[in-house]
Short mmCIF file of C-alpha atoms and ligand atoms in Angstrom, two decimals:
data_model
loop_
_atom_site.label_atom_id
_atom_site.label_comp_id
_atom_site.label_asym_id
_atom_site.label_seq_id
_atom_site.Cartn_x
_atom_site.Cartn_y
_atom_site.Cartn_z
CA UNK A 15 -77.76 -60.18 -50.82
CA UNK A 16 -75.66 -62.78 -52.32
CA UNK A 17 -72.31 -61.71 -53.92
CA UNK A 18 -69.07 -63.36 -54.92
CA UNK A 19 -65.82 -61.50 -53.77
CA UNK A 20 -62.40 -62.22 -55.11
CA UNK A 21 -59.41 -62.06 -52.57
CA UNK A 22 -55.88 -62.93 -52.70
CA UNK A 23 -54.76 -64.85 -49.42
CA UNK A 24 -51.99 -63.20 -47.82
CA UNK A 25 -51.22 -65.77 -45.17
CA UNK A 26 -48.09 -66.99 -47.15
CA UNK A 27 -46.28 -66.00 -50.20
CA UNK A 28 -48.43 -68.61 -52.42
CA UNK A 29 -51.03 -65.93 -52.67
CA UNK A 30 -54.01 -68.26 -53.52
CA UNK A 31 -56.59 -66.48 -55.62
CA UNK A 32 -59.95 -67.17 -53.43
CA UNK A 33 -63.38 -66.91 -54.47
CA UNK A 34 -65.74 -66.26 -51.83
CA UNK A 35 -69.56 -66.55 -51.62
CA UNK A 36 -71.19 -64.01 -49.35
CA UNK A 37 -74.68 -63.45 -48.15
CA UNK A 38 -75.10 -60.04 -46.51
CA UNK A 39 -71.42 -59.87 -45.48
CA UNK A 40 -71.27 -63.40 -44.21
CA UNK A 41 -69.15 -65.92 -45.80
CA UNK A 42 -71.01 -68.95 -47.32
CA UNK A 43 -68.34 -70.62 -49.29
CA UNK A 44 -64.83 -70.50 -50.22
CA UNK A 45 -62.92 -71.97 -53.29
CA UNK A 46 -59.33 -71.53 -54.70
CA UNK A 47 -57.74 -71.86 -51.36
CA UNK A 48 -54.90 -74.74 -50.94
CA UNK A 49 -54.98 -75.08 -47.29
CA UNK A 50 -57.23 -74.26 -44.24
CA UNK A 51 -55.55 -71.00 -43.60
CA UNK A 52 -57.19 -69.61 -46.64
CA UNK A 53 -60.50 -70.38 -45.41
CA UNK A 54 -59.75 -68.69 -41.99
CA UNK A 55 -57.99 -65.74 -43.60
CA UNK A 56 -61.23 -65.09 -46.07
CA UNK A 57 -63.59 -65.41 -43.01
CA UNK A 58 -61.67 -62.77 -41.11
CA UNK A 59 -60.94 -60.44 -44.00
CA UNK A 60 -64.53 -60.50 -45.26
CA UNK A 61 -66.37 -60.22 -41.76
CA UNK A 62 -63.99 -58.41 -39.79
CA UNK A 63 -60.70 -57.27 -41.38
CA UNK A 64 -57.77 -56.57 -38.93
CA UNK A 65 -54.65 -54.43 -39.43
CA UNK A 66 -51.56 -53.72 -37.31
CA UNK A 67 -51.32 -49.74 -37.26
CA UNK A 68 -47.74 -48.48 -37.50
CA UNK A 69 -47.28 -44.77 -37.21
CA UNK A 70 -45.31 -42.13 -35.61
CA UNK A 71 -45.89 -39.76 -32.57
CA UNK A 72 -44.47 -36.53 -31.82
CA UNK A 73 -41.36 -36.50 -29.19
CA UNK A 74 -40.87 -33.53 -27.05
CA UNK A 75 -37.63 -32.68 -25.26
CA UNK A 76 -35.90 -35.82 -26.90
CA UNK A 77 -33.14 -36.08 -29.45
CA UNK A 78 -35.72 -37.25 -32.13
CA UNK A 79 -38.59 -35.33 -33.58
CA UNK A 80 -40.61 -38.36 -34.08
CA UNK A 81 -40.80 -41.76 -32.58
CA UNK A 82 -42.25 -44.96 -34.48
CA UNK A 83 -45.12 -46.57 -32.62
CA UNK A 84 -47.40 -49.61 -33.66
CA UNK A 85 -50.25 -51.40 -31.98
CA UNK A 86 -49.42 -54.29 -30.14
CA UNK A 87 -51.73 -56.40 -32.04
CA UNK A 88 -54.18 -56.00 -35.19
CA UNK A 89 -57.28 -53.81 -34.87
CA UNK A 90 -60.35 -53.56 -36.92
CA UNK A 91 -59.49 -52.02 -40.35
CA UNK A 92 -62.53 -49.68 -39.91
CA UNK A 93 -60.84 -48.13 -36.63
CA UNK A 94 -57.60 -47.31 -38.56
CA UNK A 95 -58.60 -43.74 -39.23
CA UNK A 96 -59.78 -43.06 -35.60
CA UNK A 97 -56.64 -44.69 -34.26
CA UNK A 98 -54.12 -42.62 -36.38
CA UNK A 99 -56.01 -39.38 -35.19
CA UNK A 100 -55.60 -40.77 -31.73
CA UNK A 101 -51.89 -41.31 -32.41
CA UNK A 102 -51.47 -37.95 -33.92
CA UNK A 103 -52.42 -36.31 -30.69
CA UNK A 104 -50.19 -38.39 -28.67
CA UNK A 105 -46.61 -37.02 -27.49
CA UNK A 106 -43.98 -38.54 -25.92
CA UNK A 107 -41.91 -36.61 -23.45
CA UNK A 108 -39.69 -39.23 -21.66
CA UNK A 109 -37.15 -41.72 -23.00
CA UNK A 110 -38.69 -45.10 -24.23
CA UNK A 111 -37.50 -48.40 -25.39
CA UNK A 112 -38.80 -50.78 -28.02
CA UNK A 113 -42.05 -52.13 -26.52
CA UNK A 114 -42.61 -49.26 -23.89
CA UNK A 115 -46.31 -48.76 -23.63
CA UNK A 116 -47.27 -45.45 -24.73
CA UNK A 117 -51.13 -45.61 -24.51
CA UNK A 118 -52.54 -48.83 -22.70
CA UNK A 119 -55.67 -50.32 -24.01
CA UNK A 120 -55.56 -48.00 -27.01
CA UNK A 121 -59.14 -46.75 -27.78
CA UNK A 122 -60.63 -49.58 -25.78
CA UNK A 123 -59.41 -51.94 -28.70
CA UNK A 124 -57.83 -54.43 -26.20
CA UNK A 125 -54.18 -53.64 -27.55
CA UNK A 126 -51.52 -51.33 -26.47
CA UNK A 127 -49.75 -48.49 -28.47
CA UNK A 128 -46.29 -49.28 -28.11
CA UNK A 129 -42.78 -47.62 -29.09
CA UNK A 130 -40.82 -49.48 -31.68
CA UNK A 131 -37.35 -48.01 -30.92
CA UNK A 132 -35.34 -46.78 -28.06
CA UNK A 133 -34.75 -43.25 -27.67
CA UNK A 134 -32.71 -41.83 -24.45
CA UNK A 135 -32.63 -38.51 -23.11
CA UNK B 24 -1.56 -44.07 -37.62
CA UNK B 25 -4.07 -45.76 -35.55
CA UNK B 26 -4.21 -49.59 -36.43
CA UNK B 27 -7.37 -51.92 -36.12
CA UNK B 28 -8.02 -55.48 -36.88
CA UNK B 29 -11.43 -54.89 -38.46
CA UNK B 30 -13.36 -51.81 -39.68
CA UNK B 31 -16.98 -51.99 -40.61
CA UNK B 32 -18.30 -49.06 -42.45
CA UNK B 33 -22.14 -48.74 -42.15
CA UNK B 34 -24.37 -49.28 -38.96
CA UNK B 35 -27.44 -50.80 -40.76
CA UNK B 36 -28.40 -54.50 -40.25
CA UNK B 37 -25.54 -55.54 -42.60
CA UNK B 38 -22.73 -53.79 -40.59
CA UNK B 39 -24.35 -54.64 -37.31
CA UNK B 40 -24.67 -58.35 -38.28
CA UNK B 41 -21.24 -58.50 -40.00
CA UNK B 42 -19.45 -57.00 -36.70
CA UNK B 43 -21.36 -59.27 -34.33
CA UNK B 44 -20.52 -62.25 -36.38
CA UNK B 45 -16.79 -61.13 -36.63
CA UNK B 46 -16.63 -60.92 -33.03
CA UNK B 47 -18.49 -64.33 -32.44
CA UNK B 48 -15.62 -65.91 -34.87
CA UNK B 49 -12.80 -64.37 -32.68
CA UNK B 50 -12.14 -60.78 -33.83
CA UNK B 51 -11.88 -58.83 -30.82
CA UNK B 52 -10.81 -55.28 -32.16
CA UNK B 53 -13.68 -54.01 -34.38
CA UNK B 54 -14.32 -50.45 -35.26
CA UNK B 55 -17.96 -49.85 -36.57
CA UNK B 56 -18.38 -46.60 -38.27
CA UNK B 57 -21.77 -44.89 -39.03
CA UNK B 58 -22.44 -41.46 -40.29
CA UNK B 59 -25.93 -41.05 -38.85
CA UNK B 60 -26.58 -40.21 -35.13
CA UNK B 61 -27.87 -43.86 -34.58
CA UNK B 62 -27.47 -47.24 -35.72
CA UNK B 63 -30.11 -48.91 -37.55
CA UNK B 64 -29.51 -47.68 -41.35
CA UNK B 65 -32.50 -47.63 -43.54
CA UNK B 66 -34.49 -49.69 -40.88
CA UNK B 67 -35.25 -46.56 -38.76
CA UNK B 68 -37.36 -45.09 -41.31
CA UNK B 69 -39.17 -48.24 -42.38
CA UNK B 70 -41.61 -48.04 -39.49
CA UNK B 71 -43.98 -50.63 -41.02
CA UNK B 72 -44.10 -54.49 -40.18
CA UNK B 73 -42.82 -57.18 -42.49
CA UNK B 74 -39.21 -57.51 -41.12
CA UNK B 75 -37.84 -60.48 -39.12
CA UNK B 76 -40.09 -63.31 -40.31
CA UNK B 77 -37.15 -65.45 -41.12
CA UNK B 78 -34.50 -64.28 -38.83
CA UNK B 79 -36.24 -63.73 -35.63
CA UNK B 80 -39.58 -65.74 -36.57
CA UNK B 81 -41.59 -62.84 -35.54
CA UNK B 82 -43.40 -59.90 -37.70
CA UNK B 83 -41.22 -56.82 -36.64
CA UNK B 84 -41.19 -53.14 -37.63
CA UNK B 85 -37.76 -51.91 -39.18
CA UNK B 86 -36.87 -50.09 -36.06
CA UNK B 87 -37.87 -53.25 -33.86
CA UNK B 88 -35.56 -55.30 -36.07
CA UNK B 89 -32.57 -52.72 -35.89
CA UNK B 90 -33.11 -52.64 -32.08
CA UNK B 91 -32.74 -56.45 -31.77
CA UNK B 92 -29.22 -56.15 -33.35
CA UNK B 93 -28.30 -52.84 -31.53
CA UNK B 94 -29.13 -54.67 -28.07
CA UNK B 95 -26.64 -57.48 -29.21
CA UNK B 96 -23.99 -55.12 -29.69
CA UNK B 97 -24.30 -53.21 -26.74
CA UNK B 98 -24.39 -56.49 -24.72
CA UNK B 99 -20.68 -57.20 -25.77
CA UNK B 100 -18.93 -56.15 -22.49
CA UNK B 101 -15.33 -56.70 -23.76
CA UNK B 102 -13.70 -53.35 -23.84
CA UNK B 103 -13.80 -51.99 -27.32
CA UNK B 104 -14.21 -55.35 -28.86
CA UNK B 105 -16.98 -53.51 -30.96
CA UNK B 106 -16.24 -49.89 -30.85
CA UNK B 107 -19.26 -47.93 -32.42
CA UNK B 108 -18.23 -44.48 -33.76
CA UNK B 109 -21.45 -42.43 -34.71
CA UNK B 110 -21.58 -39.36 -36.71
CA UNK B 111 -18.45 -40.81 -38.58
CA UNK B 112 -18.68 -40.08 -42.26
CA UNK B 113 -16.26 -42.26 -44.40
CA UNK B 114 -14.94 -40.19 -47.10
CA UNK B 115 -12.03 -42.35 -48.53
CA UNK B 116 -10.81 -45.94 -48.51
CA UNK B 117 -7.73 -46.99 -50.03
CA UNK B 118 -6.28 -50.42 -51.59
CA UNK B 119 -3.93 -50.38 -48.41
CA UNK B 120 -7.01 -50.60 -46.25
CA UNK B 121 -6.67 -47.03 -44.77
CA UNK B 122 -9.95 -45.62 -43.96
CA UNK B 123 -10.45 -41.75 -43.68
CA UNK B 124 -13.51 -40.22 -41.93
CA UNK B 125 -15.09 -36.95 -40.51
CA UNK B 126 -16.33 -36.84 -37.19
CA UNK B 127 -17.79 -33.44 -35.86
CA UNK B 128 -14.55 -31.49 -35.42
CA UNK B 129 -12.24 -34.31 -36.29
CA UNK B 130 -10.54 -35.98 -39.21
CA UNK B 131 -9.36 -39.50 -38.65
CA UNK B 132 -7.41 -41.92 -40.53
CA UNK B 133 -7.13 -45.50 -39.36
CA UNK B 134 -5.60 -48.53 -41.07
CA UNK B 135 -7.14 -52.03 -40.46
CA UNK B 136 -6.07 -55.60 -41.53
CA UNK B 137 -9.53 -56.11 -42.86
CA UNK B 138 -12.45 -54.03 -43.94
CA UNK B 139 -16.06 -54.65 -44.28
CA UNK B 140 -18.21 -52.15 -46.38
CA UNK B 141 -21.88 -52.12 -45.43
CA UNK B 142 -22.94 -48.82 -46.86
CA UNK B 143 -26.27 -49.69 -48.14
CA UNK B 144 -27.88 -48.48 -51.22
CA UNK B 145 -29.22 -45.43 -52.85
CA UNK B 146 -32.48 -44.89 -54.75
CA UNK B 147 -32.65 -44.38 -58.51
CA UNK B 148 -33.76 -40.82 -59.15
CA UNK B 149 -36.06 -39.23 -61.75
CA UNK B 150 -32.85 -38.38 -63.67
CA UNK B 151 -32.24 -42.07 -64.25
CA UNK B 152 -35.42 -42.72 -65.81
CA UNK B 153 -36.65 -40.78 -68.72
CA UNK B 154 -39.84 -38.36 -67.88
CA UNK B 155 -40.08 -35.34 -70.06
CA UNK B 156 -41.67 -32.42 -68.80
CA UNK B 157 -40.91 -29.41 -66.23
CA UNK B 158 -38.75 -29.65 -63.38
CA UNK B 159 -40.80 -28.08 -60.69
CA UNK B 160 -40.59 -28.80 -56.82
CA UNK B 161 -42.41 -31.58 -55.53
CA UNK B 162 -40.73 -34.42 -57.08
CA UNK B 163 -39.32 -36.86 -54.51
CA UNK B 164 -37.70 -40.33 -54.30
CA UNK B 165 -39.96 -42.60 -52.32
CA UNK B 166 -37.39 -43.23 -49.74
CA UNK B 167 -36.68 -39.57 -49.20
CA UNK B 168 -40.46 -38.89 -48.68
CA UNK B 169 -40.22 -41.77 -46.14
CA UNK B 170 -37.56 -40.29 -44.33
CA UNK B 171 -39.29 -36.70 -44.17
CA UNK B 172 -42.66 -38.32 -42.91
CA UNK B 173 -41.13 -40.79 -40.46
CA UNK B 174 -38.07 -39.11 -39.07
CA UNK B 175 -38.59 -35.48 -39.75
CA UNK B 176 -42.22 -35.41 -39.14
CA UNK B 177 -43.62 -33.47 -41.97
CA UNK B 178 -45.56 -34.24 -44.95
CA UNK B 179 -44.15 -33.25 -48.43
CA UNK B 180 -47.38 -32.98 -50.27
CA UNK B 181 -51.20 -33.40 -50.08
CA UNK B 182 -52.14 -34.90 -53.46
CA UNK B 183 -49.64 -37.65 -54.71
CA UNK B 184 -49.08 -39.61 -57.49
CA UNK B 185 -46.65 -42.51 -57.22
CA UNK B 186 -44.37 -43.90 -59.97
CA UNK B 187 -43.69 -47.61 -59.56
CA UNK B 188 -45.45 -50.29 -57.67
CA UNK B 189 -42.50 -51.89 -55.83
CA UNK B 190 -42.86 -52.39 -52.08
CA UNK B 191 -41.50 -49.01 -51.31
CA UNK B 192 -43.85 -47.21 -53.52
CA UNK B 193 -46.84 -49.33 -52.02
CA UNK B 194 -45.82 -48.65 -48.57
CA UNK B 195 -45.48 -44.91 -49.01
CA UNK B 196 -49.09 -45.02 -50.80
CA UNK B 197 -50.55 -46.12 -47.34
CA UNK B 198 -48.25 -43.78 -45.31
CA UNK B 199 -49.33 -40.66 -47.16
CA UNK B 200 -52.87 -41.72 -47.01
CA UNK B 201 -52.65 -42.46 -43.29
CA UNK B 202 -51.24 -39.15 -42.90
CA UNK B 203 -54.16 -37.46 -44.36
CA UNK B 204 -52.90 -36.80 -47.93
CA UNK B 205 -54.58 -38.04 -51.10
CA UNK B 206 -52.84 -40.61 -53.25
CA UNK B 207 -54.42 -40.37 -56.58
CA UNK B 208 -52.73 -43.14 -58.26
CA UNK B 209 -49.90 -45.50 -58.38
CA UNK B 210 -48.59 -45.79 -61.94
CA UNK B 211 -46.83 -48.96 -63.03
CA UNK B 212 -45.30 -49.71 -66.57
CA UNK B 213 -45.29 -53.30 -66.06
CA UNK B 214 -48.49 -55.45 -66.22
CA UNK B 215 -47.95 -56.42 -62.73
CA UNK B 216 -46.48 -55.19 -59.34
CA UNK B 217 -43.01 -56.47 -58.06
CA UNK B 218 -44.30 -55.88 -54.67
CA UNK B 219 -45.68 -58.31 -52.05
CA UNK B 220 -49.39 -59.24 -52.57
CA UNK B 221 -49.86 -58.35 -48.93
CA UNK B 222 -48.69 -54.68 -49.61
CA UNK B 223 -51.03 -54.49 -52.70
CA UNK B 224 -53.75 -55.62 -50.36
CA UNK B 225 -53.18 -53.51 -47.35
CA UNK B 226 -51.37 -50.39 -48.70
CA UNK B 227 -53.32 -49.90 -51.92
CA UNK B 228 -56.77 -51.76 -52.09
CA UNK B 229 -57.49 -51.18 -48.47
CA UNK B 230 -57.72 -47.46 -49.26
CA UNK B 231 -59.13 -47.67 -52.55
CA UNK B 232 -56.23 -46.20 -54.37
CA UNK B 233 -56.27 -46.63 -58.21
CA UNK B 234 -53.36 -48.68 -59.46
CA UNK B 235 -52.70 -48.39 -63.16
CA UNK B 236 -50.92 -51.17 -64.72
CA UNK B 237 -49.28 -51.06 -68.17
CA UNK B 238 -49.40 -47.09 -67.72
CA UNK B 239 -46.59 -44.50 -67.53
CA UNK B 240 -46.04 -40.88 -66.72
CA UNK B 241 -45.86 -39.18 -70.01
CA UNK B 242 -45.16 -35.81 -68.44
CA UNK B 243 -44.79 -34.00 -65.31
CA UNK B 244 -46.45 -30.43 -65.66
CA UNK B 245 -46.06 -27.46 -63.25
CA UNK B 246 -44.50 -24.08 -62.94
CA UNK B 247 -42.89 -23.68 -59.51
CA UNK B 248 -44.79 -26.62 -57.93
CA UNK B 249 -46.14 -29.88 -59.60
CA UNK B 250 -49.50 -29.27 -60.89
CA UNK B 251 -50.37 -32.33 -62.72
CA UNK B 252 -48.96 -35.43 -64.57
CA UNK B 253 -50.05 -36.83 -68.00
CA UNK B 254 -50.71 -40.38 -67.79
CA UNK B 255 -50.81 -42.74 -70.90
CA UNK B 256 -51.44 -46.52 -71.46
CA UNK B 257 -48.66 -48.59 -72.93
CA UNK B 258 -48.73 -51.68 -75.11
CA UNK B 259 -47.01 -55.03 -74.29
CA UNK B 260 -43.81 -53.48 -76.18
CA UNK B 261 -44.21 -50.47 -73.87
CA UNK B 262 -44.99 -48.08 -76.62
CA UNK B 263 -47.35 -45.38 -75.76
CA UNK B 264 -51.02 -45.40 -76.82
CA UNK B 265 -51.52 -41.60 -77.38
CA UNK B 266 -55.46 -41.93 -77.36
CA UNK B 267 -55.49 -43.11 -73.90
CA UNK B 268 -53.65 -40.12 -72.30
CA UNK B 269 -55.30 -38.37 -69.32
CA UNK B 270 -54.16 -35.91 -66.64
CA UNK B 271 -54.28 -36.25 -62.92
CA UNK B 272 -53.84 -33.09 -60.92
CA UNK B 273 -51.46 -33.34 -57.97
CA UNK B 274 -48.89 -31.33 -56.21
CA UNK B 275 -46.40 -34.28 -55.48
CA UNK B 276 -44.76 -36.93 -57.58
CA UNK B 277 -42.98 -39.97 -55.70
CA UNK B 278 -40.50 -41.91 -57.91
CA UNK B 279 -39.94 -45.37 -56.60
CA UNK B 280 -38.08 -46.98 -59.59
CA UNK B 281 -35.48 -49.06 -57.85
CA UNK B 282 -32.28 -49.14 -55.77
CA UNK B 283 -28.62 -49.26 -56.84
CA UNK B 284 -25.84 -50.52 -54.26
CA UNK B 285 -23.75 -47.64 -52.90
CA UNK B 286 -20.13 -48.54 -53.81
CA UNK B 287 -18.20 -45.53 -54.45
CA UNK B 288 -15.69 -46.01 -51.73
CA UNK B 289 -14.99 -49.66 -52.95
CA UNK B 290 -14.40 -48.16 -56.64
CA UNK B 291 -12.15 -45.48 -55.09
CA UNK B 292 -9.97 -48.18 -53.52
CA UNK B 293 -9.77 -49.75 -57.05
CA UNK B 294 -11.65 -52.75 -55.91
CA UNK B 295 -14.55 -54.72 -57.91
CA UNK B 296 -17.08 -56.57 -56.27
CA UNK B 297 -16.80 -60.37 -56.78
CA UNK B 298 -18.59 -63.50 -55.29
CA UNK B 299 -20.61 -63.36 -52.07
CA UNK B 300 -19.31 -60.57 -49.97
CA UNK B 301 -15.86 -60.50 -51.48
CA UNK B 302 -14.06 -57.87 -53.73
CA UNK B 303 -11.14 -58.17 -56.02
CA UNK B 304 -8.90 -57.03 -53.11
CA UNK B 305 -8.21 -59.58 -50.44
CA UNK B 306 -9.38 -58.39 -47.03
CA UNK B 307 -11.87 -55.92 -48.28
CA UNK B 308 -15.36 -57.23 -48.23
CA UNK B 309 -18.85 -55.78 -49.07
CA UNK B 310 -22.28 -56.91 -47.71
CA UNK B 311 -25.66 -56.06 -47.51
CA UNK B 312 -27.37 -53.76 -49.84
CA UNK B 313 -23.88 -52.43 -50.98
CA UNK B 314 -22.87 -55.85 -52.26
CA UNK B 315 -26.30 -56.49 -53.87
CA UNK B 316 -29.76 -54.92 -53.51
CA UNK B 317 -31.71 -57.32 -51.14
CA UNK B 318 -35.60 -57.53 -50.85
CA UNK B 319 -35.44 -58.62 -47.24
CA UNK B 320 -33.49 -57.37 -44.34
CA UNK B 321 -33.52 -61.00 -43.07
CA UNK B 322 -31.49 -62.06 -46.06
CA UNK B 323 -29.12 -58.98 -45.53
CA UNK B 324 -28.58 -60.28 -42.00
CA UNK B 325 -28.01 -63.78 -43.02
CA UNK B 326 -25.56 -63.04 -45.73
CA UNK B 327 -23.81 -60.26 -43.65
CA UNK B 328 -23.12 -62.65 -40.85
CA UNK B 329 -21.22 -64.75 -43.47
CA UNK B 330 -19.00 -61.75 -44.29
CA UNK B 331 -18.14 -61.27 -40.53
CA UNK B 332 -17.09 -65.00 -40.70
CA UNK B 333 -15.26 -64.52 -43.98
CA UNK B 334 -13.23 -61.40 -42.53
CA UNK B 335 -12.37 -63.46 -39.31
CA UNK B 336 -11.08 -66.27 -41.25
CA UNK B 337 -9.04 -63.94 -43.45
CA UNK B 338 -7.49 -62.26 -40.41
CA UNK B 339 -6.56 -65.86 -39.14
CA UNK B 340 -4.99 -66.67 -42.51
CA UNK B 341 -2.69 -63.62 -42.83
C1 FAD C 19 -37.49 -47.78 -48.42
C2 FAD C 19 -37.09 -49.10 -48.15
C3 FAD C 19 -38.20 -50.08 -47.61
C4 FAD C 19 -37.82 -51.32 -47.43
N1 FAD C 19 -38.80 -52.16 -47.05
C5 FAD C 19 -38.39 -53.44 -46.36
C6 FAD C 19 -39.47 -54.39 -45.81
O1 FAD C 19 -40.62 -54.18 -45.65
N2 FAD C 19 -39.12 -55.57 -45.28
C7 FAD C 19 -37.75 -56.01 -45.50
O2 FAD C 19 -37.41 -56.97 -45.15
N3 FAD C 19 -36.72 -55.13 -46.07
C8 FAD C 19 -37.22 -53.91 -46.39
N4 FAD C 19 -36.28 -53.10 -47.26
C9 FAD C 19 -34.98 -53.68 -47.30
C10 FAD C 19 -33.97 -53.60 -46.27
O3 FAD C 19 -34.37 -52.74 -45.24
C11 FAD C 19 -32.67 -53.30 -46.35
O4 FAD C 19 -32.34 -54.47 -47.42
C12 FAD C 19 -31.72 -53.31 -45.46
O5 FAD C 19 -32.03 -52.33 -44.39
C13 FAD C 19 -30.39 -53.15 -45.99
O6 FAD C 19 -29.32 -53.00 -44.87
P1 FAD C 19 -27.79 -52.55 -45.24
O7 FAD C 19 -27.25 -52.57 -43.80
O8 FAD C 19 -27.18 -53.18 -46.38
O9 FAD C 19 -28.14 -50.95 -45.55
P2 FAD C 19 -28.62 -49.80 -44.75
O10 FAD C 19 -29.71 -50.06 -43.85
O11 FAD C 19 -29.01 -48.57 -45.82
O12 FAD C 19 -27.39 -49.20 -43.91
C14 FAD C 19 -26.31 -48.63 -44.42
C15 FAD C 19 -25.74 -47.74 -43.59
O13 FAD C 19 -24.36 -47.29 -43.89
C16 FAD C 19 -24.41 -45.99 -43.63
N5 FAD C 19 -23.26 -45.44 -44.37
C17 FAD C 19 -23.32 -45.36 -46.03
N6 FAD C 19 -22.36 -44.62 -46.42
C18 FAD C 19 -21.51 -44.23 -45.24
C19 FAD C 19 -20.25 -43.60 -45.13
N7 FAD C 19 -19.70 -43.23 -46.39
N8 FAD C 19 -19.74 -43.63 -43.96
C20 FAD C 19 -20.33 -44.12 -42.92
N9 FAD C 19 -21.53 -44.67 -42.97
C21 FAD C 19 -22.19 -44.78 -44.13
C22 FAD C 19 -25.60 -45.32 -43.79
O14 FAD C 19 -25.76 -44.20 -42.97
C23 FAD C 19 -26.52 -46.49 -43.21
O15 FAD C 19 -26.82 -46.51 -41.76
C24 FAD C 19 -36.51 -51.84 -47.42
C25 FAD C 19 -35.74 -50.92 -47.99
C26 FAD C 19 -35.79 -49.59 -48.39
C27 FAD C 19 -34.75 -48.86 -48.82
#
């Protein structure tokens, strides 16, 4: 099925309005972009959108109730829900620093779940 | 009375950057006062990315941005060059540069030769924009809701309508959605959002949240708790178009309608804010969101470094 989709490129603050021809979810042509990054953005965003997840996990026995975490890199947008459920079940019981790995190879997505702040005992 | 070269009030990015830069410019007797248990200010609750692209050339979360500055402060080994005092709530400032603060079980008065105020901003509340209707529970400012979720770990509502489409409102739309609440609408009276395109895409469109431009909340309805809001379209002069009114059921309304600098202490000292970081009293400075409301923590940090330098130069002059 051939469709035209509109996207705003968010690679830089210019925010070019892209018009993308797609055929069964595959990008066929792009217009409206002012640079090559727009093309890459549109292709990624249409074919496999990726997002960084930032959320909090429960802390136990530490001076904070919640500890902010993130994925060390972007994960498929379609996996966000599953990822947040997994983060919700995670607990931190030992002091951490920013970048301490909480879960290695989080959900087999090739990224780690890492803390984003320090918390001492 | 205890005397100090420089007192910095507020341990957000502004206060930390100002203290660090004053130190780098030769001030070696600095007291940094923060009312919270931790340094970092509002950044601690801004767990999303979007910080640091200019200052650190990396896309950091708020806590990571704060952490970078905290590490620099801790790395200063010279004894008491920057003394950080947490849980220290400043309640008074005088034109003679006397700072009064409360610490658990203590009441302290310190006089400094120079003062930098970096107390941040507060949110405009529902009381400051006219929304008729009931006054039930369930109405929060967006930043307060952010603190409840990200710091306290509890969700203030299940069905949410957000008033205002600035970045904080948009960020909270995503945060509530990820936490399992249903964001029923973001309602914006203007014809477009002041927020970043990236936030419109990743916080609202990603989750198919309806964003109503040129609409306003006509009434909030609810007995004990919010039950619904009445929404109405407005024309280009912001006049209501009554025939367009419709209801949205919800238990929570978030108000995200802007920030105002926190300047009570400066006013108490009889000072007024002047050009970048200065006030009408020589030697009393104001930086970061208490000087003016900034969009980016990066710009806060850059300008607050200037405040530290300005204070250091003032101290050399007197
Ligand atoms: C909800 C929200 C979301 C944001 N999102 C982004 C974003 O995505 N990207 C970005 O770049 N910027 C963002 N910003 C802006 C950025 O975070 C702020 O501009 C920046 O943190 C302001 O720094 P500050 O140090 O001036 O104020 P704050 O961080 O507010 O720090 C002020 C500090 O002063 C302390 N204080 C106040 N009064 C007293 C007193 N009387 N005694 C002792 N201590 C006191 C407070 O406890 C606080 O720690 C956001 C801001 C808010 C409010």
